[in-house]
XYZ file of N, CA and C in Angstrom:
438
model
N -3.130 -21.535 69.656
C -2.580 -22.847 69.375
C -3.341 -23.912 70.169
N -3.539 -25.013 69.555
C -4.218 -26.116 70.227
C -3.215 -26.915 71.044
N -3.642 -27.410 72.200
C -2.713 -28.151 73.041
C -2.329 -29.491 72.421
N -1.073 -29.830 72.606
C -0.600 -31.142 72.187
C 0.515 -31.535 73.146
N 0.911 -32.762 73.051
C 2.037 -33.216 73.850
C 2.855 -34.173 73.010
N 4.069 -34.368 73.435
C 4.955 -35.320 72.785
C 4.966 -36.554 73.669
N 4.682 -37.703 73.074
C 4.530 -38.926 73.857
C 5.382 -40.049 73.281
N 5.951 -40.859 74.178
C 6.746 -42.016 73.784
C 5.827 -43.122 73.275
N 6.183 -43.718 72.134
C 5.350 -44.791 71.588
C 5.589 -46.119 72.304
N 6.649 -46.200 73.119
C 6.918 -47.438 73.867
C 6.297 -47.440 75.257
N 6.656 -46.441 76.073
C 6.237 -46.467 77.478
C 5.113 -45.492 77.799
N 4.795 -44.574 76.871
C 3.706 -43.631 77.101
C 4.096 -42.375 77.853
N 5.373 -42.212 78.211
C 5.806 -40.995 78.901
C 5.495 -39.785 78.029
N 5.022 -38.706 78.657
C 4.637 -37.505 77.915
C 5.543 -36.336 78.280
N 5.795 -35.484 77.289
C 6.669 -34.330 77.458
C 6.026 -33.121 76.789
N 6.313 -31.909 77.298
C 5.798 -30.715 76.616
C 6.538 -30.525 75.289
N 5.854 -30.005 74.261
C 6.519 -29.845 72.964
C 7.656 -28.829 72.981
N 7.708 -27.975 73.998
C 8.776 -26.975 74.080
C 10.079 -27.550 74.630
N 10.052 -28.774 75.119
C 11.246 -29.403 75.692
C 12.101 -30.007 74.581
N 13.393 -29.703 74.610
C 14.304 -30.286 73.627
C 14.555 -31.730 74.027
N 14.083 -32.635 73.201
C 14.176 -34.062 73.516
C 14.219 -34.821 72.203
N 15.188 -35.719 72.072
C 15.341 -36.485 70.833
C 14.691 -37.856 70.924
N 14.753 -38.454 72.093
C 14.104 -39.738 72.353
C 13.596 -39.721 73.786
N 12.801 -40.699 74.116
C 12.315 -40.856 75.486
C 13.459 -41.360 76.363
N 13.311 -41.197 77.664
C 14.310 -41.728 78.592
C 14.448 -43.236 78.469
N 13.382 -43.921 78.023
C 13.440 -45.374 77.843
C 14.092 -45.750 76.511
N 14.404 -44.739 75.680
C 14.991 -44.994 74.369
C 13.976 -45.064 73.248
N 12.694 -44.943 73.576
C 11.636 -45.036 72.573
C 11.504 -43.787 71.719
N 10.854 -43.950 70.586
C 10.583 -42.837 69.681
C 9.422 -42.000 70.210
N 9.417 -40.733 69.837
C 8.392 -39.801 70.297
C 7.454 -39.427 69.156
N 6.177 -39.240 69.486
C 5.203 -38.771 68.506
C 4.395 -37.633 69.115
N 3.862 -36.781 68.258
C 3.012 -35.681 68.710
C 1.596 -36.212 68.859
N 1.002 -35.943 70.003
C -0.371 -36.374 70.255
C -1.231 -35.144 70.507
N -2.343 -35.052 69.779
C -3.266 -33.922 69.901
C -4.517 -34.338 70.656
N -5.160 -33.359 71.282
C -6.476 -33.568 71.878
C -7.481 -33.473 70.732
N -7.863 -34.611 70.174
C -8.710 -34.621 68.983
C -10.097 -34.040 69.233
N -10.604 -34.163 70.446
C -11.896 -33.562 70.767
C -11.848 -32.051 70.609
N -10.832 -31.415 71.178
C -10.676 -29.968 71.040
C -10.380 -29.596 69.596
N -9.578 -30.404 68.950
C -9.217 -30.128 67.562
C -10.451 -30.096 66.668
N -11.322 -31.075 66.812
C -12.542 -31.138 65.987
C -13.462 -29.943 66.225
N -13.460 -29.420 67.442
C -14.351 -28.298 67.741
C -13.773 -26.954 67.294
N -12.480 -26.903 66.975
C -11.851 -25.627 66.655
C -11.359 -25.490 65.217
N -11.245 -26.581 64.489
C -10.799 -26.503 63.095
C -11.741 -27.308 62.204
N -11.686 -27.009 60.914
C -12.577 -27.701 59.981
C -11.885 -27.891 58.639
N -12.443 -28.742 57.852
C -11.944 -28.953 56.486
C -12.006 -27.642 55.702
N -13.052 -26.862 55.943
C -13.210 -25.584 55.252
C -12.047 -24.641 55.573
N -11.581 -24.655 56.825
C -10.437 -23.825 57.203
C -9.213 -24.236 56.400
N -8.927 -25.527 56.353
C -7.759 -26.009 55.614
C -7.882 -25.683 54.127
N -9.069 -25.900 53.568
C -9.287 -25.619 52.146
C -9.124 -24.132 51.838
N -9.567 -23.266 52.750
C -9.482 -21.824 52.506
C -8.041 -21.335 52.482
N -7.162 -22.035 53.141
C -5.759 -21.628 53.171
C -5.044 -21.928 51.857
N -5.535 -22.858 51.098
C -4.925 -23.214 49.820
C -5.631 -22.428 48.725
N -5.360 -21.136 48.676
C -6.107 -20.286 47.757
C -5.178 -19.382 46.965
N -5.699 -18.854 45.893
C -4.921 -17.904 45.100
C -4.673 -16.624 45.904
N -5.571 -16.289 46.848
C -5.362 -15.122 47.707
C -4.078 -15.293 48.511
N -3.888 -16.466 49.094
C -2.682 -16.726 49.886
C -1.438 -16.581 49.026
N -1.497 -17.091 47.813
C -0.344 -17.013 46.915
C -0.069 -15.558 46.530
N -1.101 -14.824 46.162
C -0.928 -13.422 45.748
C -0.423 -12.550 46.888
N -0.782 -12.869 48.110
C -0.411 -12.035 49.250
C 0.749 -12.621 50.054
N 1.478 -13.530 49.439
C 2.687 -14.114 50.028
C 2.466 -14.666 51.429
N 1.339 -15.303 51.644
C 1.087 -15.965 52.921
C 1.697 -17.363 52.825
N 3.008 -17.421 53.053
C 3.768 -18.643 52.824
C 3.182 -19.832 53.570
N 2.815 -19.645 54.819
C 2.291 -20.777 55.601
C 1.033 -21.350 54.966
N 0.199 -20.496 54.410
C -1.038 -20.973 53.799
C -0.809 -21.610 52.437
N 0.306 -21.302 51.794
C 0.636 -21.900 50.494
C 1.265 -23.278 50.659
N 1.751 -23.580 51.834
C 2.424 -24.852 52.085
C 1.411 -25.975 52.241
N 1.697 -27.093 51.599
C 0.855 -28.276 51.753
C 1.038 -28.943 53.100
N 1.965 -28.445 53.902
C 2.167 -28.934 55.266
C 1.544 -27.952 56.254
N 1.937 -26.691 56.183
C 1.548 -25.715 57.197
C 0.122 -25.218 57.072
N -0.528 -25.431 55.957
C -1.945 -25.048 55.933
C -2.748 -25.952 56.853
N -2.150 -27.052 57.271
C -2.745 -27.966 58.261
C -2.034 -27.817 59.613
N -1.533 -26.633 59.915
C -0.654 -26.439 61.074
C -1.235 -26.914 62.401
N -2.537 -26.885 62.553
C -3.137 -27.372 63.802
C -2.910 -28.869 63.990
N -2.627 -29.581 62.920
C -2.377 -31.021 62.989
C -0.896 -31.352 63.123
N -0.054 -30.335 63.088
C 1.394 -30.554 63.158
C 1.829 -30.262 64.593
N 2.599 -29.211 64.795
C 3.031 -28.783 66.125
C 2.605 -27.335 66.328
N 2.392 -26.931 67.577
C 2.004 -25.538 67.811
C 3.169 -24.598 67.505
N 3.032 -23.837 66.439
C 4.078 -22.927 65.985
C 3.422 -21.609 65.591
N 3.942 -20.477 66.076
C 3.396 -19.197 65.618
C 3.606 -19.061 64.104
N 2.600 -18.582 63.414
C 2.665 -18.505 61.944
C 3.887 -17.735 61.456
N 4.247 -16.671 62.168
C 5.384 -15.855 61.733
C 6.727 -16.577 61.883
N 6.758 -17.697 62.571
C 7.993 -18.465 62.758
C 8.175 -19.579 61.731
N 7.179 -19.812 60.912
C 7.223 -20.932 59.967
C 8.239 -20.674 58.859
N 9.068 -21.676 58.610
C 10.039 -21.637 57.519
C 9.543 -22.600 56.448
N 9.259 -22.057 55.272
C 8.657 -22.866 54.215
C 9.105 -22.369 52.856
N 9.061 -23.269 51.846
C 9.493 -22.896 50.490
C 8.399 -22.591 49.494
N 7.229 -22.863 49.443
C 6.354 -23.766 50.181
C 6.323 -25.156 49.531
N 6.269 -26.126 50.330
C 6.358 -27.525 49.927
C 5.033 -28.239 50.128
N 4.932 -29.413 49.550
C 3.823 -30.300 49.869
C 2.587 -30.255 49.001
N 2.406 -29.248 48.202
C 1.204 -29.201 47.365
C 1.446 -29.895 46.029
N 1.967 -31.086 46.094
C 2.235 -31.829 44.870
C 0.934 -32.387 44.308
N 0.903 -32.510 43.006
C -0.331 -32.909 42.325
C -0.624 -34.400 42.463
N -1.896 -34.723 42.306
C -2.344 -36.112 42.173
C -2.590 -36.364 40.693
N -2.082 -37.474 40.202
C -2.255 -37.819 38.794
C -3.105 -39.073 38.673
N -4.210 -38.937 37.976
C -5.119 -40.060 37.758
C -4.475 -41.018 36.762
N -4.509 -42.312 37.078
C -3.916 -43.299 36.185
C -4.880 -44.468 36.002
N -5.757 -44.381 34.998
C -6.743 -45.448 34.788
C -6.111 -46.782 34.396
N -4.939 -46.746 33.755
C -4.279 -47.998 33.360
C -3.836 -48.792 34.592
N -3.251 -48.093 35.568
C -2.871 -48.776 36.810
C -4.102 -49.228 37.582
N -5.145 -48.433 37.556
C -6.388 -48.821 38.238
C -6.897 -50.141 37.678
N -6.906 -50.247 36.374
C -7.378 -51.477 35.735
C -6.457 -52.647 36.080
N -5.152 -52.417 36.027
C -4.179 -53.471 36.301
C -4.297 -53.983 37.740
N -4.511 -53.042 38.690
C -4.618 -53.395 40.107
C -6.002 -53.949 40.430
N -6.991 -53.590 39.624
C -8.341 -54.077 39.852
C -9.182 -53.187 40.739
N -8.941 -51.866 40.649
C -9.734 -50.903 41.412
C -10.337 -49.891 40.441
N -11.356 -49.171 40.912
C -12.015 -48.198 40.038
C -11.151 -46.971 39.768
N -10.501 -46.467 40.800
C -9.697 -45.248 40.679
C -8.303 -45.495 41.230
N -7.299 -44.904 40.601
C -5.922 -45.011 41.083
C -5.234 -43.681 40.804
N -4.615 -43.103 41.835
C -3.931 -41.824 41.696
C -2.496 -41.965 42.170
N -1.612 -41.238 41.530
C -0.204 -41.192 41.907
C 0.113 -39.798 42.428
N 0.934 -39.727 43.463
C 1.370 -38.446 44.016
C 2.842 -38.296 43.656
N 3.188 -37.219 42.988
C 4.550 -37.011 42.491
C 5.320 -36.106 43.458
N 6.034 -36.709 44.389
C 6.771 -35.935 45.390
C 7.983 -35.228 44.790
N 8.363 -35.591 43.579
C 9.452 -34.898 42.901
C 9.111 -33.461 42.555
N 7.859 -33.072 42.714
C 7.450 -31.688 42.460
C 7.703 -30.772 43.656
N 8.200 -31.313 44.753
C 8.557 -30.487 45.903
C 9.767 -29.620 45.555
N 10.047 -28.560 46.332
C 11.129 -27.629 45.989
C 12.496 -28.277 45.754
N 12.854 -29.286 46.533
C 14.154 -29.935 46.313
C 14.007 -31.251 45.574
N 12.798 -31.559 45.135
C 12.567 -32.793 44.394
C 12.443 -34.019 45.273
N 12.173 -33.827 46.560
C 12.140 -34.953 47.487
C 10.949 -34.871 48.438
N 10.452 -36.036 48.843
C 9.404 -36.105 49.866
C 9.915 -35.568 51.193
N 11.231 -35.512 51.377
C 11.816 -35.062 52.644
C 11.505 -33.600 52.939
N 11.129 -32.841 51.911
C 10.777 -31.434 52.131
C 9.622 -31.293 53.111
N 8.693 -32.229 53.080
C 7.534 -32.168 53.984
C 7.972 -32.219 55.448
N 8.823 -33.146 55.777
C 9.291 -33.264 57.158
C 10.271 -32.183 57.552
N 11.114 -31.779 56.622
C 12.144 -30.801 56.958
C 11.578 -29.416 57.243
N 10.468 -29.031 56.622
C 9.896 -27.728 56.951
C 9.484 -27.689 58.425
N 8.982 -28.798 58.929
C 8.599 -28.882 60.342
C 9.851 -28.935 61.213
N 10.802 -29.777 60.841
C 12.026 -29.918 61.629
C 12.814 -28.627 61.730
N 12.991 -27.934 60.619
C 13.761 -26.691 60.608
C 13.016 -25.592 61.366
N 11.715 -25.500 61.169
C 10.921 -24.502 61.892
C 11.026 -24.725 63.394
N 10.865 -25.955 63.820
C 10.898 -26.221 65.260
C 12.302 -26.081 65.832
N 13.308 -26.454 65.060
C 14.691 -26.272 65.515
C 14.970 -24.793 65.764
N 14.504 -23.950 64.873
C 14.688 -22.510 65.053
C 13.971 -22.024 66.310
N 12.739 -22.475 66.521
C 11.994 -22.075 67.719
C 12.692 -22.506 69.002
N 13.376 -23.642 68.949
C 14.083 -24.148 70.128
C 15.480 -23.544 70.280
N 15.846 -22.631 69.376
C 17.118 -21.931 69.492
C 18.299 -22.619 68.833
N 18.048 -23.605 68.014
C 19.144 -24.300 67.337
C 19.786 -23.367 66.313
N 21.093 -23.513 66.131
C 21.834 -22.670 65.187
C 22.108 -23.374 63.865
N 21.990 -24.705 63.840
C 22.253 -25.461 62.613
C 21.381 -26.709 62.593
N 21.071 -27.165 61.390
C 20.268 -28.367 61.194
C 20.912 -29.163 60.071
N 20.948 -30.482 60.214
C 21.482 -31.347 59.160
C 20.454 -32.417 58.833
N 20.421 -32.806 57.576
C 19.525 -33.872 57.136
C 20.326 -34.843 56.285
N 20.354 -36.095 56.698
C 21.032 -37.110 55.897
C 20.160 -37.444 54.703
N 20.782 -37.584 53.548
C 20.033 -37.898 52.344
C 20.877 -38.785 51.444
N 20.195 -39.493 50.555
C 20.934 -40.346 49.625
C 21.102 -39.653 48.299
């Protein structure tokens, strides 16, 4: 796993990702920060592309079939066997030349998040949230939705 830390976007306080923390002590929101230098030397586009393959699908490699977890080095450090996925996130891009012309650009693509397992973009975040909640020993998870 590549090193990362959880950092407050307000005051800059840093915390280990294994610490159960909902907000910073100052009340600020937290974000995951990676060492991009190490990340660039250890992962590549080819690695991510290789995970999205028919081999992964045929051999039930759920993490590699996920449009979120195939990029796991960019998310949070999680052992592959702990990942909870449906798999979500590999929604298609749809080319729309009519919108491109209307907007005044050469190419325009739409991403249809309704193709996720529950029909919502929230599936992308929830696979990470539920996986990490389980790793931290949580017994239940709730997600507010409309």
